[in-house]
Short mmCIF file of C-alpha atoms in Angstrom, two decimals:
data_model
loop_
_atom_site.label_atom_id
_atom_site.label_comp_id
_atom_site.label_asym_id
_atom_site.label_seq_id
_atom_site.Cartn_x
_atom_site.Cartn_y
_atom_site.Cartn_z
CA UNK A 1 0.00 0.00 0.00
CA UNK A 2 2.77 2.46 0.92
CA UNK A 3 5.68 1.40 -1.28
CA UNK A 4 3.65 0.95 -4.47
CA UNK A 5 4.97 -1.05 -7.41
CA UNK A 6 8.49 -1.45 -6.01
CA UNK A 7 7.08 -4.25 -3.84
CA UNK A 8 6.02 -6.16 -6.95
CA UNK A 9 9.06 -8.44 -7.06
CA UNK A 10 8.89 -9.25 -3.33
CA UNK A 11 5.20 -10.15 -3.53
CA UNK A 12 5.73 -12.23 -6.65
CA UNK A 13 8.59 -14.26 -5.18
CA UNK A 14 6.71 -14.68 -1.90
CA UNK A 15 3.73 -16.05 -3.80
CA UNK A 16 5.93 -18.40 -5.82
CA UNK A 17 7.61 -19.76 -2.71
CA UNK A 18 4.33 -20.10 -0.82
CA UNK A 19 2.68 -21.99 -3.68
CA UNK A 20 5.40 -24.61 -3.24
CA UNK A 21 5.92 -24.53 0.53
CA UNK A 22 2.37 -24.62 1.86
CA UNK A 23 1.11 -27.58 -0.22
CA UNK A 24 4.40 -29.43 0.32
CA UNK A 25 4.12 -29.00 4.09
CA UNK A 26 0.49 -30.15 3.93
CA UNK A 27 1.39 -33.28 1.95
CA UNK A 28 4.29 -34.06 4.30
CA UNK A 29 2.36 -33.70 7.56
CA UNK A 30 -1.25 -34.68 6.79
CA UNK A 31 -2.32 -38.25 6.00
CA UNK A 32 -3.99 -38.64 2.56
CA UNK A 33 -7.12 -39.99 4.23
CA UNK A 34 -7.45 -36.65 6.05
CA UNK A 35 -6.83 -34.32 3.13
CA UNK A 36 -10.48 -33.19 3.00
CA UNK A 37 -10.96 -32.97 6.78
CA UNK A 38 -10.70 -29.69 8.67
CA UNK A 39 -9.32 -29.39 12.19
CA UNK A 40 -9.49 -25.98 13.80
CA UNK A 41 -6.19 -26.24 15.69
CA UNK A 42 -4.06 -28.30 13.29
CA UNK A 43 -2.87 -27.72 9.74
CA UNK A 44 -5.74 -29.04 7.65
CA UNK A 45 -7.90 -28.40 4.58
CA UNK A 46 -9.43 -25.18 5.87
CA UNK A 47 -6.00 -23.65 6.52
CA UNK A 48 -4.66 -24.78 3.15
CA UNK A 49 -7.64 -23.15 1.43
CA UNK A 50 -7.08 -19.87 3.28
CA UNK A 51 -3.35 -19.96 2.51
CA UNK A 52 -4.02 -20.74 -1.13
CA UNK A 53 -6.38 -17.77 -1.38
CA UNK A 54 -3.81 -15.48 0.20
CA UNK A 55 -0.99 -16.78 -1.96
CA UNK A 56 -2.95 -16.34 -5.17
CA UNK A 57 -3.95 -12.92 -3.89
CA UNK A 58 -0.30 -11.95 -3.49
CA UNK A 59 0.37 -13.14 -7.03
CA UNK A 60 -2.54 -11.03 -8.28
CA UNK A 61 -1.28 -7.96 -6.39
CA UNK A 62 2.14 -8.44 -7.96
CA UNK A 63 0.64 -8.79 -11.43
CA UNK A 64 -1.55 -5.69 -11.16
CA UNK A 65 0.83 -3.55 -9.09
CA UNK A 66 1.72 -1.18 -11.97
CA UNK A 67 -1.97 -0.43 -12.55
CA UNK A 68 -2.71 0.41 -8.92
CA UNK A 69 -1.58 4.01 -9.09
CA UNK A 70 -3.36 5.44 -6.05
CA UNK A 71 -3.00 4.55 -2.38
CA UNK A 72 -6.77 4.15 -2.17
CA UNK A 73 -6.72 1.62 -5.01
CA UNK A 74 -3.86 -0.33 -3.45
CA UNK A 75 -5.57 -0.36 -0.05
CA UNK A 76 -8.77 -1.65 -1.64
CA UNK A 77 -6.87 -4.40 -3.48
CA UNK A 78 -5.12 -5.50 -0.30
CA UNK A 79 -8.48 -5.51 1.54
CA UNK A 80 -9.93 -7.79 -1.14
CA UNK A 81 -7.02 -10.21 -0.71
CA UNK A 82 -7.48 -10.11 3.06
CA UNK A 83 -11.16 -10.93 2.67
CA UNK A 84 -10.25 -13.78 0.33
CA UNK A 85 -8.03 -15.27 3.05
CA UNK A 86 -10.82 -15.11 5.63
CA UNK A 87 -13.68 -16.26 3.39
CA UNK A 88 -12.81 -20.00 3.16
CA UNK A 89 -12.87 -20.42 6.95
CA UNK A 90 -16.61 -19.86 7.59
CA UNK A 91 -17.41 -21.49 4.23
CA UNK A 92 -15.47 -24.72 4.86
CA UNK A 93 -15.35 -24.99 8.65
CA UNK A 94 -17.66 -22.47 10.35
CA UNK A 95 -16.99 -24.07 13.73
CA UNK A 96 -13.43 -22.75 13.50
CA UNK A 97 -14.66 -19.16 13.74
CA UNK A 98 -14.38 -18.83 17.50
CA UNK A 99 -13.02 -20.97 20.32
CA UNK A 100 -10.89 -23.83 18.91
CA UNK A 101 -12.12 -25.90 21.86
CA UNK A 102 -15.75 -25.06 21.19
CA UNK A 103 -16.44 -28.63 20.11
CA UNK A 104 -15.41 -30.04 23.48
CA UNK A 105 -18.25 -31.73 25.32
CA UNK A 106 -19.49 -29.42 28.15
CA UNK A 107 -19.25 -32.18 30.76
CA UNK A 108 -15.64 -32.92 29.76
CA UNK A 109 -14.88 -29.22 29.90
CA UNK A 110 -16.19 -29.11 33.47
CA UNK A 111 -14.62 -32.33 34.78
CA UNK A 112 -11.33 -32.29 32.88
CA UNK A 113 -10.34 -29.14 30.99
CA UNK A 114 -11.26 -26.75 33.83
CA UNK A 115 -8.56 -28.49 35.93
CA UNK A 116 -5.82 -28.29 33.27
CA UNK A 117 -3.41 -25.54 34.30
CA UNK A 118 -2.11 -24.72 30.82
CA UNK A 119 -5.66 -24.25 29.52
CA UNK A 120 -6.53 -21.70 32.24
CA UNK A 121 -6.85 -17.95 31.51
CA UNK A 122 -3.99 -15.99 33.05
CA UNK A 123 -6.10 -13.74 35.28
CA UNK A 124 -7.80 -16.73 36.93
CA UNK A 125 -4.55 -17.24 38.86
CA UNK A 126 -4.71 -13.76 40.40
CA UNK A 127 -6.77 -14.62 43.48
CA UNK A 128 -4.65 -17.56 44.67
CA UNK A 129 -1.24 -17.06 43.03
CA UNK A 130 -0.83 -13.43 41.91
CA UNK A 131 2.93 -13.92 41.64
CA UNK A 132 2.33 -16.38 38.81
CA UNK A 133 0.51 -13.67 36.84
CA UNK A 134 3.48 -11.34 37.34
CA UNK A 135 6.05 -14.01 36.43
CA UNK A 136 4.32 -14.88 33.17
CA UNK A 137 2.80 -11.55 32.18
CA UNK A 138 5.36 -8.89 33.13
CA UNK A 139 8.27 -10.09 30.90
CA UNK A 140 5.94 -10.18 27.89
CA UNK A 141 4.59 -6.69 28.63
CA UNK A 142 8.14 -5.36 29.01
CA UNK A 143 9.15 -7.05 25.75
CA UNK A 144 6.16 -5.50 24.00
CA UNK A 145 7.13 -2.05 25.28
CA UNK A 146 10.77 -2.58 24.25
CA UNK A 147 9.69 -3.57 20.72
CA UNK A 148 7.58 -0.41 20.42
CA UNK A 149 10.53 1.72 21.57
CA UNK A 150 12.77 0.10 18.95
CA UNK A 151 10.09 0.69 16.30
CA UNK A 152 9.96 4.40 17.16
CA UNK A 153 13.75 4.71 17.14
CA UNK A 154 14.29 2.93 13.81
CA UNK A 155 13.45 4.00 10.26
CA UNK A 156 12.25 2.28 7.07
CA UNK A 157 12.10 -1.49 6.89
CA UNK A 158 13.65 -1.89 10.37
CA UNK A 159 10.80 0.13 11.87
CA UNK A 160 8.22 -2.05 10.15
CA UNK A 161 9.92 -5.20 11.38
CA UNK A 162 9.87 -3.97 14.96
CA UNK A 163 6.19 -3.04 14.67
CA UNK A 164 5.58 -6.57 13.40
CA UNK A 165 7.43 -8.01 16.40
CA UNK A 166 5.39 -5.80 18.74
CA UNK A 167 2.16 -6.88 17.06
CA UNK A 168 3.13 -10.54 17.40
CA UNK A 169 3.89 -10.09 21.10
CA UNK A 170 0.65 -8.18 21.65
CA UNK A 171 -1.44 -10.86 19.95
CA UNK A 172 0.36 -13.55 21.95
CA UNK A 173 -0.30 -11.74 25.22
CA UNK A 174 -3.98 -11.38 24.35
CA UNK A 175 -4.16 -15.09 23.56
CA UNK A 176 -2.51 -15.82 26.93
CA UNK A 177 -5.52 -14.15 28.55
CA UNK A 178 -7.46 -17.10 27.10
CA UNK A 179 -4.98 -19.90 27.86
CA UNK A 180 -1.65 -19.51 29.64
CA UNK A 181 -0.06 -22.17 27.43
CA UNK A 182 0.43 -19.43 24.80
CA UNK A 183 3.06 -17.78 26.99
CA UNK A 184 5.45 -20.66 26.25
CA UNK A 185 5.45 -19.45 22.64
CA UNK A 186 5.26 -15.68 23.01
CA UNK A 187 7.74 -15.25 25.88
CA UNK A 188 10.85 -16.19 23.83
CA UNK A 189 9.76 -13.66 21.17
CA UNK A 190 9.32 -10.97 23.81
CA UNK A 191 12.78 -11.67 25.21
CA UNK A 192 14.52 -10.53 22.00
CA UNK A 193 13.59 -6.82 22.20
CA UNK A 194 13.79 -6.95 26.00
CA UNK A 195 17.44 -8.05 25.87
CA UNK A 196 18.24 -5.11 23.59
CA UNK A 197 16.53 -2.72 26.00
CA UNK A 198 18.30 -4.20 29.02
CA UNK A 199 21.71 -3.95 27.38
CA UNK A 200 21.00 -0.31 26.44
CA UNK A 201 20.04 0.47 30.04
CA UNK A 202 23.17 -1.28 31.34
CA UNK A 203 25.39 0.75 28.99
CA UNK A 204 23.72 4.01 30.01
CA UNK A 205 23.76 3.33 33.75
CA UNK A 206 27.24 1.83 33.66
CA UNK A 207 28.82 4.26 31.22
CA UNK A 208 31.72 4.82 33.61
CA UNK A 209 32.08 1.12 34.44
CA UNK A 210 34.53 -1.32 32.91
CA UNK A 211 33.40 -3.52 30.03
CA UNK A 212 33.26 -6.54 32.32
CA UNK A 213 31.17 -4.69 34.93
CA UNK A 214 28.72 -3.46 32.29
CA UNK A 215 28.39 -6.99 30.93
CA UNK A 216 27.81 -8.33 34.44
CA UNK A 217 25.18 -5.63 35.08
CA UNK A 218 23.42 -6.49 31.82
CA UNK A 219 23.39 -10.17 32.76
CA UNK A 220 21.93 -9.46 36.19
CA UNK A 221 19.25 -7.20 34.69
CA UNK A 222 18.38 -9.84 32.09
CA UNK A 223 17.88 -12.43 34.79
CA UNK A 224 15.87 -9.95 36.85
CA UNK A 225 13.28 -9.35 34.13
CA UNK A 226 13.07 -12.97 33.01
CA UNK A 227 10.36 -15.37 34.23
CA UNK A 228 12.93 -17.44 36.14
CA UNK A 229 14.46 -14.35 37.74
CA UNK A 230 11.10 -12.91 38.77
CA UNK A 231 10.05 -16.27 40.21
CA UNK A 232 13.17 -16.32 42.39
CA UNK A 233 12.81 -12.69 43.51
CA UNK A 234 9.11 -12.62 44.37
CA UNK A 235 8.05 -14.07 47.73
CA UNK A 236 6.75 -17.61 47.64
CA UNK A 237 2.98 -17.84 48.20
CA UNK A 238 1.82 -19.49 51.39
CA UNK A 239 0.20 -22.88 50.94
CA UNK A 240 -3.34 -22.19 52.07
CA UNK A 241 -4.74 -25.16 50.21
CA UNK A 242 -6.25 -28.28 51.63
CA UNK A 243 -3.47 -30.59 52.86
CA UNK A 244 -5.62 -33.60 52.02
CA UNK A 245 -5.86 -32.42 48.41
CA UNK A 246 -2.06 -32.10 48.22
CA UNK A 247 -1.66 -35.63 49.59
CA UNK A 248 -4.21 -36.95 47.12
CA UNK A 249 -2.44 -35.26 44.21
CA UNK A 250 0.84 -36.85 45.29
CA UNK A 251 -0.80 -40.25 45.55
CA UNK A 252 -2.39 -39.83 42.12
CA UNK A 253 1.00 -39.08 40.57
CA UNK A 254 2.18 -42.47 41.83
CA UNK A 255 -0.46 -44.11 39.62
CA UNK A 256 1.21 -42.55 36.57
CA UNK A 257 4.70 -43.91 37.21
CA UNK A 258 5.98 -46.67 34.89
CA UNK A 259 6.63 -48.92 37.90
CA UNK A 260 2.95 -48.75 38.86
CA UNK A 261 1.84 -49.58 35.32
CA UNK A 262 4.43 -52.27 34.52
CA UNK A 263 2.38 -55.16 36.09
CA UNK A 264 -0.35 -54.46 33.53
CA UNK A 265 1.96 -55.78 30.82
CA UNK A 266 1.48 -59.26 32.27
CA UNK A 267 -2.16 -59.13 31.17
CA UNK A 268 -3.34 -59.89 27.68
CA UNK A 269 -3.79 -56.72 25.57
CA UNK A 270 -7.15 -55.26 26.53
CA UNK A 271 -9.40 -52.23 26.15
CA UNK A 272 -8.94 -50.31 29.38
CA UNK A 273 -11.42 -47.93 30.98
CA UNK A 274 -9.37 -45.52 33.06
CA UNK A 275 -9.41 -41.85 33.95
CA UNK A 276 -8.54 -39.19 31.38
CA UNK A 277 -5.16 -38.50 33.01
CA UNK A 278 -4.11 -42.16 32.94
CA UNK A 279 -4.70 -42.58 29.20
CA UNK A 280 -1.38 -41.37 27.72
CA UNK A 281 0.67 -43.18 30.40
CA UNK A 282 -1.07 -46.45 29.62
CA UNK A 283 -0.36 -45.99 25.92
CA UNK A 284 3.29 -45.15 26.60
CA UNK A 285 4.13 -47.84 29.17
CA UNK A 286 1.79 -50.75 28.41
CA UNK A 287 0.46 -52.66 25.42
CA UNK A 288 -3.17 -51.88 26.19
CA UNK A 289 -5.71 -49.70 24.39
CA UNK A 290 -7.60 -46.92 26.15
CA UNK A 291 -10.86 -45.07 25.71
CA UNK A 292 -9.96 -41.80 27.42
CA UNK A 293 -7.08 -39.35 27.28
CA UNK A 294 -6.45 -35.61 27.64
CA UNK A 295 -7.29 -34.92 23.99
CA UNK A 296 -10.06 -32.44 23.27
CA UNK A 297 -11.16 -34.27 20.11
CA UNK A 298 -11.80 -37.51 21.98
CA UNK A 299 -15.34 -36.63 23.04
CA UNK A 300 -16.64 -40.15 22.35
CA UNK A 301 -14.04 -42.17 24.26
CA UNK A 302 -13.79 -39.70 27.13
CA UNK A 303 -17.56 -39.62 27.58
CA UNK A 304 -17.69 -43.44 27.75
CA UNK A 305 -15.37 -43.44 30.74
CA UNK A 306 -16.81 -40.34 32.39
CA UNK A 307 -20.39 -41.56 31.97
CA UNK A 308 -19.43 -44.97 33.39
CA UNK A 309 -17.71 -43.56 36.49
CA UNK A 310 -20.59 -41.15 37.12
CA UNK A 311 -23.29 -43.76 36.60
CA UNK A 312 -24.53 -46.18 39.21
CA UNK A 313 -22.58 -49.48 39.23
CA UNK A 314 -25.41 -51.27 37.39
CA UNK A 315 -25.65 -48.59 34.70
CA UNK A 316 -21.85 -48.41 34.46
CA UNK A 317 -21.76 -52.13 33.73
CA UNK A 318 -24.08 -51.63 30.76
CA UNK A 319 -22.04 -48.68 29.44
CA UNK A 320 -18.70 -50.47 29.67
CA UNK A 321 -19.96 -53.78 28.26
CA UNK A 322 -21.54 -51.96 25.32
CA UNK A 323 -18.23 -50.21 24.65
CA UNK A 324 -16.26 -53.47 24.85
CA UNK A 325 -14.22 -52.57 27.93
CA UNK A 326 -12.26 -55.48 29.37
CA UNK A 327 -10.28 -53.89 32.20
CA UNK A 328 -11.14 -51.07 34.61
CA UNK A 329 -8.48 -49.06 36.44
CA UNK A 330 -8.99 -46.80 39.41
CA UNK A 331 -6.36 -44.72 41.16
CA UNK A 332 -6.96 -45.23 44.84
CA UNK A 333 -6.41 -41.53 45.49
CA UNK A 334 -8.10 -40.16 42.38
CA UNK A 335 -8.69 -36.42 42.89
CA UNK A 336 -11.26 -36.13 40.11
CA UNK A 337 -14.73 -34.72 40.65
CA UNK A 338 -16.51 -38.04 40.13
CA UNK A 339 -17.37 -38.47 43.80
CA UNK A 340 -18.60 -34.88 44.13
CA UNK A 341 -20.76 -35.07 41.02
CA UNK A 342 -22.12 -38.56 41.64
CA UNK A 343 -21.67 -39.83 45.21
CA UNK A 344 -23.59 -42.97 44.24
CA UNK A 345 -21.64 -43.52 41.02
CA UNK A 346 -19.11 -46.20 40.15
CA UNK A 347 -16.16 -43.87 40.69
CA UNK A 348 -17.30 -42.88 44.15
CA UNK A 349 -17.96 -46.53 45.02
CA UNK A 350 -14.45 -47.60 43.94
CA UNK A 351 -12.98 -44.69 45.90
CA UNK A 352 -14.74 -46.06 48.99
CA UNK A 353 -13.44 -49.56 48.31
CA UNK A 354 -16.84 -50.87 47.20
CA UNK A 355 -16.38 -53.23 44.22
CA UNK A 356 -19.48 -54.35 42.28
CA UNK A 357 -19.86 -58.06 41.51
CA UNK A 358 -19.27 -57.63 37.78
CA UNK A 359 -15.71 -56.43 38.44
CA UNK A 360 -13.05 -58.95 39.42
CA UNK A 361 -10.04 -57.60 41.37
CA UNK A 362 -6.80 -58.73 39.73
CA UNK A 363 -3.47 -59.52 41.40
CA UNK A 364 -1.90 -56.68 39.41
CA UNK A 365 -3.61 -54.25 41.80
CA UNK A 366 -1.25 -52.19 43.93
CA UNK A 367 -1.78 -49.83 46.83
CA UNK A 368 -2.11 -46.88 44.49
CA UNK A 369 -3.58 -48.41 41.34
CA UNK A 370 -6.52 -50.78 41.50
CA UNK A 371 -6.99 -53.16 38.57
CA UNK A 372 -10.26 -54.96 37.79
CA UNK A 373 -11.34 -57.29 35.01
CA UNK A 374 -14.85 -57.06 33.63
CA UNK A 375 -16.32 -60.49 34.39
CA UNK A 376 -17.88 -62.40 31.50
CA UNK A 377 -21.61 -61.83 31.44
CA UNK A 378 -23.53 -64.73 32.95
#
């Protein structure tokens, strides 16, 4: 829009490279059977369509650049290309316009996702652990400010690049307000301009210092504004939580250890009904199949297990037999909400040590992890 036709070559070469790179990446990372499927949070058909529209739009802008003589005309052309990028998304996968986890079953969201730390909005930590908000948020805010300062100080293409960095950091911070997991991606980007700002401050403050002292000062300042440095400086929060909950969480972690799961390998391969958290550990350390796991697309398998543990023992038997479950696992100190939601459900019964007749305790059971076989139906 600003540089007019002199950007023609850059846009043309970008389009040429993208026409090769995006489809090649798609073919290399997506199974042929899934070419026509769209996943909101993974590279899929809907993203390829949007990228194709944008790439062809860049090629068209390059082709017609000499004819777009006015800034208004160029702005309108770029707006059309932008609309072409957006248009395939609601047309192909309208569910992707909004929360990528919008398809998650509401019950699973309540019982599982609401307890996943990395999927929690940043400000939800403020009441109990405000230091965590500072540790994660402050370095990114400082990096954003440093990028803006660099953008103001620079000229030409360097200024635009710094504005792009600032925009990236700003978008990342906003996304972190939705889920803190985004900070693992945006924080390293924010550190780049922040390091430049810290070194500039160290040189100004330590102008009369030796080179070694200035370098040492810069290093100390860098650590001080980093997440690790802030975490070590800020006072540790007092543990006002329920001690019983802490003990339960520790006991539950024992159920996930390879040593606790190793005895299961002495059983014939089976379809195991276990809690959502146990799923990936069973897949990694045993030869069994599982229904449930911490995967937001696994509504069907997760609901089988959740519905079974919430249902009465008789109803749970029907659910698990219909699904073909052969083994049931229960962590003796499971800290899930099954007992709170359904005190008369199978999960609550197993937590109390009450085993229904259709479940047979197996010798593979340990203190932490209880193992049951589904008895053959009489």
